[in-house]
Tab-separated table of C-alpha atoms in Angstrom:
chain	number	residue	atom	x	y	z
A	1	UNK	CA	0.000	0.000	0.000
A	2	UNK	CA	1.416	3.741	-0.715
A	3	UNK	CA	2.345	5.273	2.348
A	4	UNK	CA	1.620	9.062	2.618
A	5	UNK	CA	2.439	11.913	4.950
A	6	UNK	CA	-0.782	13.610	6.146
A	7	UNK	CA	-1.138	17.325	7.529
A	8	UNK	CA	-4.686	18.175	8.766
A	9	UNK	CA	-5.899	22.042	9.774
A	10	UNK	CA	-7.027	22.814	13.299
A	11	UNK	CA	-10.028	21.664	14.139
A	12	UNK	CA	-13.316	23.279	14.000
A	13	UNK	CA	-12.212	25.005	10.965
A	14	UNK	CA	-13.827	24.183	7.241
A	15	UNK	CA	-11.645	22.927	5.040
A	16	UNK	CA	-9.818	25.524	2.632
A	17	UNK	CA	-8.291	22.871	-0.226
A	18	UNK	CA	-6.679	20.406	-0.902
A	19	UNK	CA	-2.677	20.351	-1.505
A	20	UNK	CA	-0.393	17.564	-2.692
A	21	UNK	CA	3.463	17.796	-2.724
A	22	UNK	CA	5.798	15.366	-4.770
A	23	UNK	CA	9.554	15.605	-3.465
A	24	UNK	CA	12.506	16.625	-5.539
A	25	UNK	CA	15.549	13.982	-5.846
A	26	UNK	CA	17.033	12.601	-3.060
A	27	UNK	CA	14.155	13.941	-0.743
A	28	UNK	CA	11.784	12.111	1.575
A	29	UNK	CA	8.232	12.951	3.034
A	30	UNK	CA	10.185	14.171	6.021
A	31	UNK	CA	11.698	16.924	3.769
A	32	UNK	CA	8.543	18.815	3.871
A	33	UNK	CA	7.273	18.274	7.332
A	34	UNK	CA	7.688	21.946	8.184
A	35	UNK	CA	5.696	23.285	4.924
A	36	UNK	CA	3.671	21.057	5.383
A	37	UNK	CA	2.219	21.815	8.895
A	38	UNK	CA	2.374	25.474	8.149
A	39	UNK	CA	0.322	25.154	5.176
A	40	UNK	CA	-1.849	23.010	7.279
A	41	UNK	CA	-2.241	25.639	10.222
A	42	UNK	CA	-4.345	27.814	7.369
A	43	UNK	CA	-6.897	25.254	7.053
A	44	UNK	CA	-5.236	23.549	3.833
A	45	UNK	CA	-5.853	19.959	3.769
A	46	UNK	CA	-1.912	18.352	2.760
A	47	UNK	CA	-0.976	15.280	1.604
A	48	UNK	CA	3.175	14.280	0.907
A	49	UNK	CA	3.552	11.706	-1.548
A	50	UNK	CA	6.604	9.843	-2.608
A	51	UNK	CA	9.089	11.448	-4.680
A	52	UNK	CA	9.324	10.329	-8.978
A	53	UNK	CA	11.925	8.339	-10.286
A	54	UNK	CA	11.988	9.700	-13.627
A	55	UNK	CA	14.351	6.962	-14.957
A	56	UNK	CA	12.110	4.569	-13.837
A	57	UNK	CA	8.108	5.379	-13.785
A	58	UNK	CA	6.207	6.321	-16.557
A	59	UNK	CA	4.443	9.461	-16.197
A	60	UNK	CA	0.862	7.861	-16.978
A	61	UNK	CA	1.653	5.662	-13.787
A	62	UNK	CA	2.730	8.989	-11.729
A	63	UNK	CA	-0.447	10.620	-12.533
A	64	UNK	CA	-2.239	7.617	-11.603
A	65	UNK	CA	-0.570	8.151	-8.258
A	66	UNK	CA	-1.684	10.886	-7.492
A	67	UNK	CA	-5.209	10.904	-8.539
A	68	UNK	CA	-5.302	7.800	-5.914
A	69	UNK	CA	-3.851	10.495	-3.307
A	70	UNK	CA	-6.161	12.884	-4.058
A	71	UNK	CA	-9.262	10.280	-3.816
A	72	UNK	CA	-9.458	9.838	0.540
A	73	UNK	CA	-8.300	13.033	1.417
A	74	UNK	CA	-11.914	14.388	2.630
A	75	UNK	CA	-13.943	12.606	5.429
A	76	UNK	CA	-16.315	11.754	2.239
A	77	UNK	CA	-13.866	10.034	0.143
A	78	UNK	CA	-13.694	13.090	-2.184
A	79	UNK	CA	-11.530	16.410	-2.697
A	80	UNK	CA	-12.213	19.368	-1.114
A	81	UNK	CA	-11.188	21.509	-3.919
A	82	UNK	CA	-9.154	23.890	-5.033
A	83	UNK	CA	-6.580	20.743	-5.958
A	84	UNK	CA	-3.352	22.198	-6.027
A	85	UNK	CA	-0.017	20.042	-6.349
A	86	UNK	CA	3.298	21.020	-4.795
A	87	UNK	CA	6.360	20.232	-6.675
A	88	UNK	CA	10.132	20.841	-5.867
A	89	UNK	CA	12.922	20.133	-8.315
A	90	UNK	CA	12.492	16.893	-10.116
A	91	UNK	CA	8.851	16.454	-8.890
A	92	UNK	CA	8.470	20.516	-10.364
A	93	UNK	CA	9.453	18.958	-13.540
A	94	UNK	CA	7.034	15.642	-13.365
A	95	UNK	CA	4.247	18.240	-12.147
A	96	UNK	CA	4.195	20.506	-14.500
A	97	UNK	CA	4.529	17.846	-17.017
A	98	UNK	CA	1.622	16.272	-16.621
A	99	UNK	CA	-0.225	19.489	-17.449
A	100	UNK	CA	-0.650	18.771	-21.160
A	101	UNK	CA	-1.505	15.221	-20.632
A	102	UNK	CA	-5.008	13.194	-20.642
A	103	UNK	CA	-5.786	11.843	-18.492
A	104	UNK	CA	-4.832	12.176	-14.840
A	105	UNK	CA	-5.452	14.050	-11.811
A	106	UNK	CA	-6.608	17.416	-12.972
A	107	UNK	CA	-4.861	20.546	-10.807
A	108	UNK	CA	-6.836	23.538	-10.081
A	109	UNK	CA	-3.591	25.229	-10.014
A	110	UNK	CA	0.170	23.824	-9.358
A	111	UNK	CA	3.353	25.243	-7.833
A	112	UNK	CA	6.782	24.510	-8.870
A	113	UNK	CA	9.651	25.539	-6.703
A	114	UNK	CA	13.027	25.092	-8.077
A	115	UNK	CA	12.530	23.830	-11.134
A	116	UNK	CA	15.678	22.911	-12.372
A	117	UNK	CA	17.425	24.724	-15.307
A	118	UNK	CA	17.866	22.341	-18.856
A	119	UNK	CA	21.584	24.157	-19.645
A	120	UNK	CA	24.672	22.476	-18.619
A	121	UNK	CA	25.491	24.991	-16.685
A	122	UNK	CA	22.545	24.481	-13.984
A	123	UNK	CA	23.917	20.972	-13.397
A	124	UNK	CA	25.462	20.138	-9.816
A	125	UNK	CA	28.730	18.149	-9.986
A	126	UNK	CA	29.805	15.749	-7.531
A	127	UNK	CA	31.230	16.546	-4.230
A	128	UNK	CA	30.858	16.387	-0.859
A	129	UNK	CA	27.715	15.991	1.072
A	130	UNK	CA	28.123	19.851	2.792
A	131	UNK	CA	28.883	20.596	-0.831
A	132	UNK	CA	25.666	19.461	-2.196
A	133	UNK	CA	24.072	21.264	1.375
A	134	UNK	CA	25.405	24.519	0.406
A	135	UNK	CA	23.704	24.069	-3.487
A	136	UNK	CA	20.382	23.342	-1.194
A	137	UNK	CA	20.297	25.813	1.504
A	138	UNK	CA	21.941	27.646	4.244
A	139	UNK	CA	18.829	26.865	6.918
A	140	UNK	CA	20.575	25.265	9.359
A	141	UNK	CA	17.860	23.158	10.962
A	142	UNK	CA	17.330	22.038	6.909
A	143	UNK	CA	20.444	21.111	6.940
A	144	UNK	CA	20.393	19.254	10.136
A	145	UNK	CA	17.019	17.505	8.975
A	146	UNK	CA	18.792	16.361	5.359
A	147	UNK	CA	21.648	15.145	7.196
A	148	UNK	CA	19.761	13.283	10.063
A	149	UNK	CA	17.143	11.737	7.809
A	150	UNK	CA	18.610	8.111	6.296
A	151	UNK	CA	16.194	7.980	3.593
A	152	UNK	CA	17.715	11.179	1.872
A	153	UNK	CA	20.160	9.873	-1.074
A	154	UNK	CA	23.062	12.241	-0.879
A	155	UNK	CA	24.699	13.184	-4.117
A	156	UNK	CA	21.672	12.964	-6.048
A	157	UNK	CA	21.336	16.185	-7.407
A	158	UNK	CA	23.692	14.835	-9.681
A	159	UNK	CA	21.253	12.684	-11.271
A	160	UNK	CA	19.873	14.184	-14.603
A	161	UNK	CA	16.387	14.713	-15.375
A	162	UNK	CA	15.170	13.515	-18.089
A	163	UNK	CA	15.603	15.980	-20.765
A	164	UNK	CA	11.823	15.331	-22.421
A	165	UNK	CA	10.531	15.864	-19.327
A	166	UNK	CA	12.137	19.353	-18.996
A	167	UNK	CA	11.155	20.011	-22.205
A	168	UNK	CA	7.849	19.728	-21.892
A	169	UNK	CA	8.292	21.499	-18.929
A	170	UNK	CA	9.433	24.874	-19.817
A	171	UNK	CA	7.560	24.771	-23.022
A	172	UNK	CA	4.064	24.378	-21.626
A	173	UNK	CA	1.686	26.446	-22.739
A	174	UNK	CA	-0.693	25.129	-20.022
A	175	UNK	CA	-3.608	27.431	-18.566
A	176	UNK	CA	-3.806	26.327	-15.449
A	177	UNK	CA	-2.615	28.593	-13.067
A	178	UNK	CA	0.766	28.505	-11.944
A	179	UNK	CA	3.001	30.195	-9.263
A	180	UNK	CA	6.790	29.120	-10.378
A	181	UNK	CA	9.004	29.594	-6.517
A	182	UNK	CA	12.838	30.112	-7.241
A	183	UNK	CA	15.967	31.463	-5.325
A	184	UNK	CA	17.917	34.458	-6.854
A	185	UNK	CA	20.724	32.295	-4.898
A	186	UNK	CA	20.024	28.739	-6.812
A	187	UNK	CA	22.681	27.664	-8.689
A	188	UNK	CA	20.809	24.696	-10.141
A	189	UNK	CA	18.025	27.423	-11.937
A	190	UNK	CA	17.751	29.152	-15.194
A	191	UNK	CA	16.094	32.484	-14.373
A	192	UNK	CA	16.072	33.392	-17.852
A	193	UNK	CA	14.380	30.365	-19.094
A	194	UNK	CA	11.869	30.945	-16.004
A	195	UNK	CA	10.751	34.129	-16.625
A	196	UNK	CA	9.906	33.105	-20.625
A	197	UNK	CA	7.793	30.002	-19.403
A	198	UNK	CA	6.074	32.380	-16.855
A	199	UNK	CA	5.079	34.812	-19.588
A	200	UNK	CA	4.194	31.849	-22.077
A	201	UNK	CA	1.764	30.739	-19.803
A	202	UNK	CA	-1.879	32.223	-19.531
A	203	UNK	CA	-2.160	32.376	-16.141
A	204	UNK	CA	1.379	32.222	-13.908
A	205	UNK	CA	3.323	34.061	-11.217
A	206	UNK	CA	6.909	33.902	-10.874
A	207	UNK	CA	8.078	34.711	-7.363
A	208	UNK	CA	12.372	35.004	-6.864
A	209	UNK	CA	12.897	34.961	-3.208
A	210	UNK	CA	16.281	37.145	-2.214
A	211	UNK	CA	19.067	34.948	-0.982
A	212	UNK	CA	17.300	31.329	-0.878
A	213	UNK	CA	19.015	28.383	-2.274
A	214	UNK	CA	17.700	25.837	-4.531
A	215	UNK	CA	15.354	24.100	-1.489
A	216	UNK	CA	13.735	26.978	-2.086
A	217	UNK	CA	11.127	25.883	0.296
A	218	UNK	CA	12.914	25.206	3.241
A	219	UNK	CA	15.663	27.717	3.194
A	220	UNK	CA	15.973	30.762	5.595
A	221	UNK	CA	13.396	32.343	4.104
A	222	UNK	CA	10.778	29.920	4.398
A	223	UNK	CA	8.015	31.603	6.227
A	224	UNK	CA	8.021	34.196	3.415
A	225	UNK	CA	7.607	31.595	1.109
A	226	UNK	CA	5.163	29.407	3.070
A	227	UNK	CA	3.310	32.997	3.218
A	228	UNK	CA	3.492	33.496	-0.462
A	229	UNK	CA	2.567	29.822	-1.578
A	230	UNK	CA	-1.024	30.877	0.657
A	231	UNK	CA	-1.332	34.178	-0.783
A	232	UNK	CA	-1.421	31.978	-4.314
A	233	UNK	CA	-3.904	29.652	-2.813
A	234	UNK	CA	-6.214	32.622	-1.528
A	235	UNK	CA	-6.035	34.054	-5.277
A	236	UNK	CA	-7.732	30.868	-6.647
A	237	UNK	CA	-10.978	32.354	-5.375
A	238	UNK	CA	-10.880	35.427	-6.224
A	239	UNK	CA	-9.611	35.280	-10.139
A	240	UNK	CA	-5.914	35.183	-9.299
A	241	UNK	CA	-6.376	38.907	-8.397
A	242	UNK	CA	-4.565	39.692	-5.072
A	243	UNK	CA	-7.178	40.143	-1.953
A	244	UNK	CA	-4.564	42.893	-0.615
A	245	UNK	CA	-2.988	46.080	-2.169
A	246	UNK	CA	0.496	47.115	-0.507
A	247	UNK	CA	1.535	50.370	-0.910
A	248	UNK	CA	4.660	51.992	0.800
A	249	UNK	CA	6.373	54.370	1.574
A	250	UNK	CA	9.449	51.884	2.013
A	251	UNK	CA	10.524	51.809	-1.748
């Protein structure tokens, strides 16, 4: 049976969506404990799957996967929608892959945090395992948590994603609305590449958070981003318009 990691709101309160997040390489469901909880503590139903192996499963079977996680996550063996899926490096890629493809679990909206770049030059080469930490992030209880977790492959940003599944990746001219999460700080992104498959798209957001790493979700800054991945949820309802106007006399 496919074991999940399961984050439920406080109780009492109704039931604001539903949110699944599929691990980069290397990670585990205990990589996302933290986001998880916090997303949970504003009412958002979450679900952690198991991270892709690209090399090995077929996309078809992936979405398969998660349409069967997305099945028993409300007391009524439905969705409590909006769906939205979670994905960090590798499981960015698979996510936003499965876009353009019928049929599957179908996203009310998808975020993709450090999706990885398709140039050689936004590979990671091998070294050692406080090597590959510093490519990751410079949260030190992140660090302690990759480190401390057994599960976590070390050196497996090294591992190459499939180039057809990158491909399809950046090149999507999907509709669904997107918020695309990277570091100005990640070494393993193409920003460039990122900002064109933000404006192809009909309906996306691309947030650079200052000084994060490529664990763009669980570096320093991850309340900020926590915060920012709800402010995308909250849009859903409200056309993708912002519910609140900031203006300052900061900048």
């Amino acid at each position: 049976m496919t074991q999940y990691s399961d984050y439920f709101g406080p109780e009492g309160l109704r039931v604001r969506g539903t949110v699944l997040i599929v691990p980069g390489r290397g990670e585990t469901h205990s990589t996302y404990t933290r986001f998880g909880r916090r997303l949970a503590a504003d009412a958002y139903r979450v679900r952690i799957v198991d991270a892709p192996d690209l090399d090995t499963e077929d996309l078809t079977a992936l979405a398969a996967r998660l349409s069967e996680a997305a099945e028993d996550t409300a007391a009524d063996d439905g969705v409590v929608r909006p769906l939205v899926l979670v994905g960090a490096d590798s499981g960015a890629a698979a996510v936003a892959t499965l876009l353009d493809r019928e049929p599957g679990v179908r996203p009310d909206a998808v975020v993709l945090a450090g999706l990885p770049g398709r140039s050689p030059g936004t590979t990671a080469t091998a070294g050692t395992w406080d090597e590959e930490l510093d490519v990751r992030t410079a949260c030190p209880t992140h660090r302690g948590a990759l480190t401390e977790d057994p599960e976590v492959r070390r050196g497996s940003l090294d591992e190459v994603v499939p180039e057809a599944v990158l491909g399809a990746a950046y090149d999507s001219k999907t509709a669904v609305p997107t918020l695309l999460l990277v570091g100005d700080a990640d070494p393993l992104a193409d920003h460039e590449a990122l900002a064109h498959a933000a404006k192809s798209r009909a309906s996306a957001r691309l947030s650079v958070v200052h000084g994060a790493h490529h664990d763009v979700l669980n570096d320093l800054q991850h309340r900020s981003v926590a915060a920012e991945v709800v402010t995308f949820l909250e849009t859903l309802r409200n056309d993708l318009r912002p519910l609140v106007t900031v203006r300052s006399s900061a900048w």
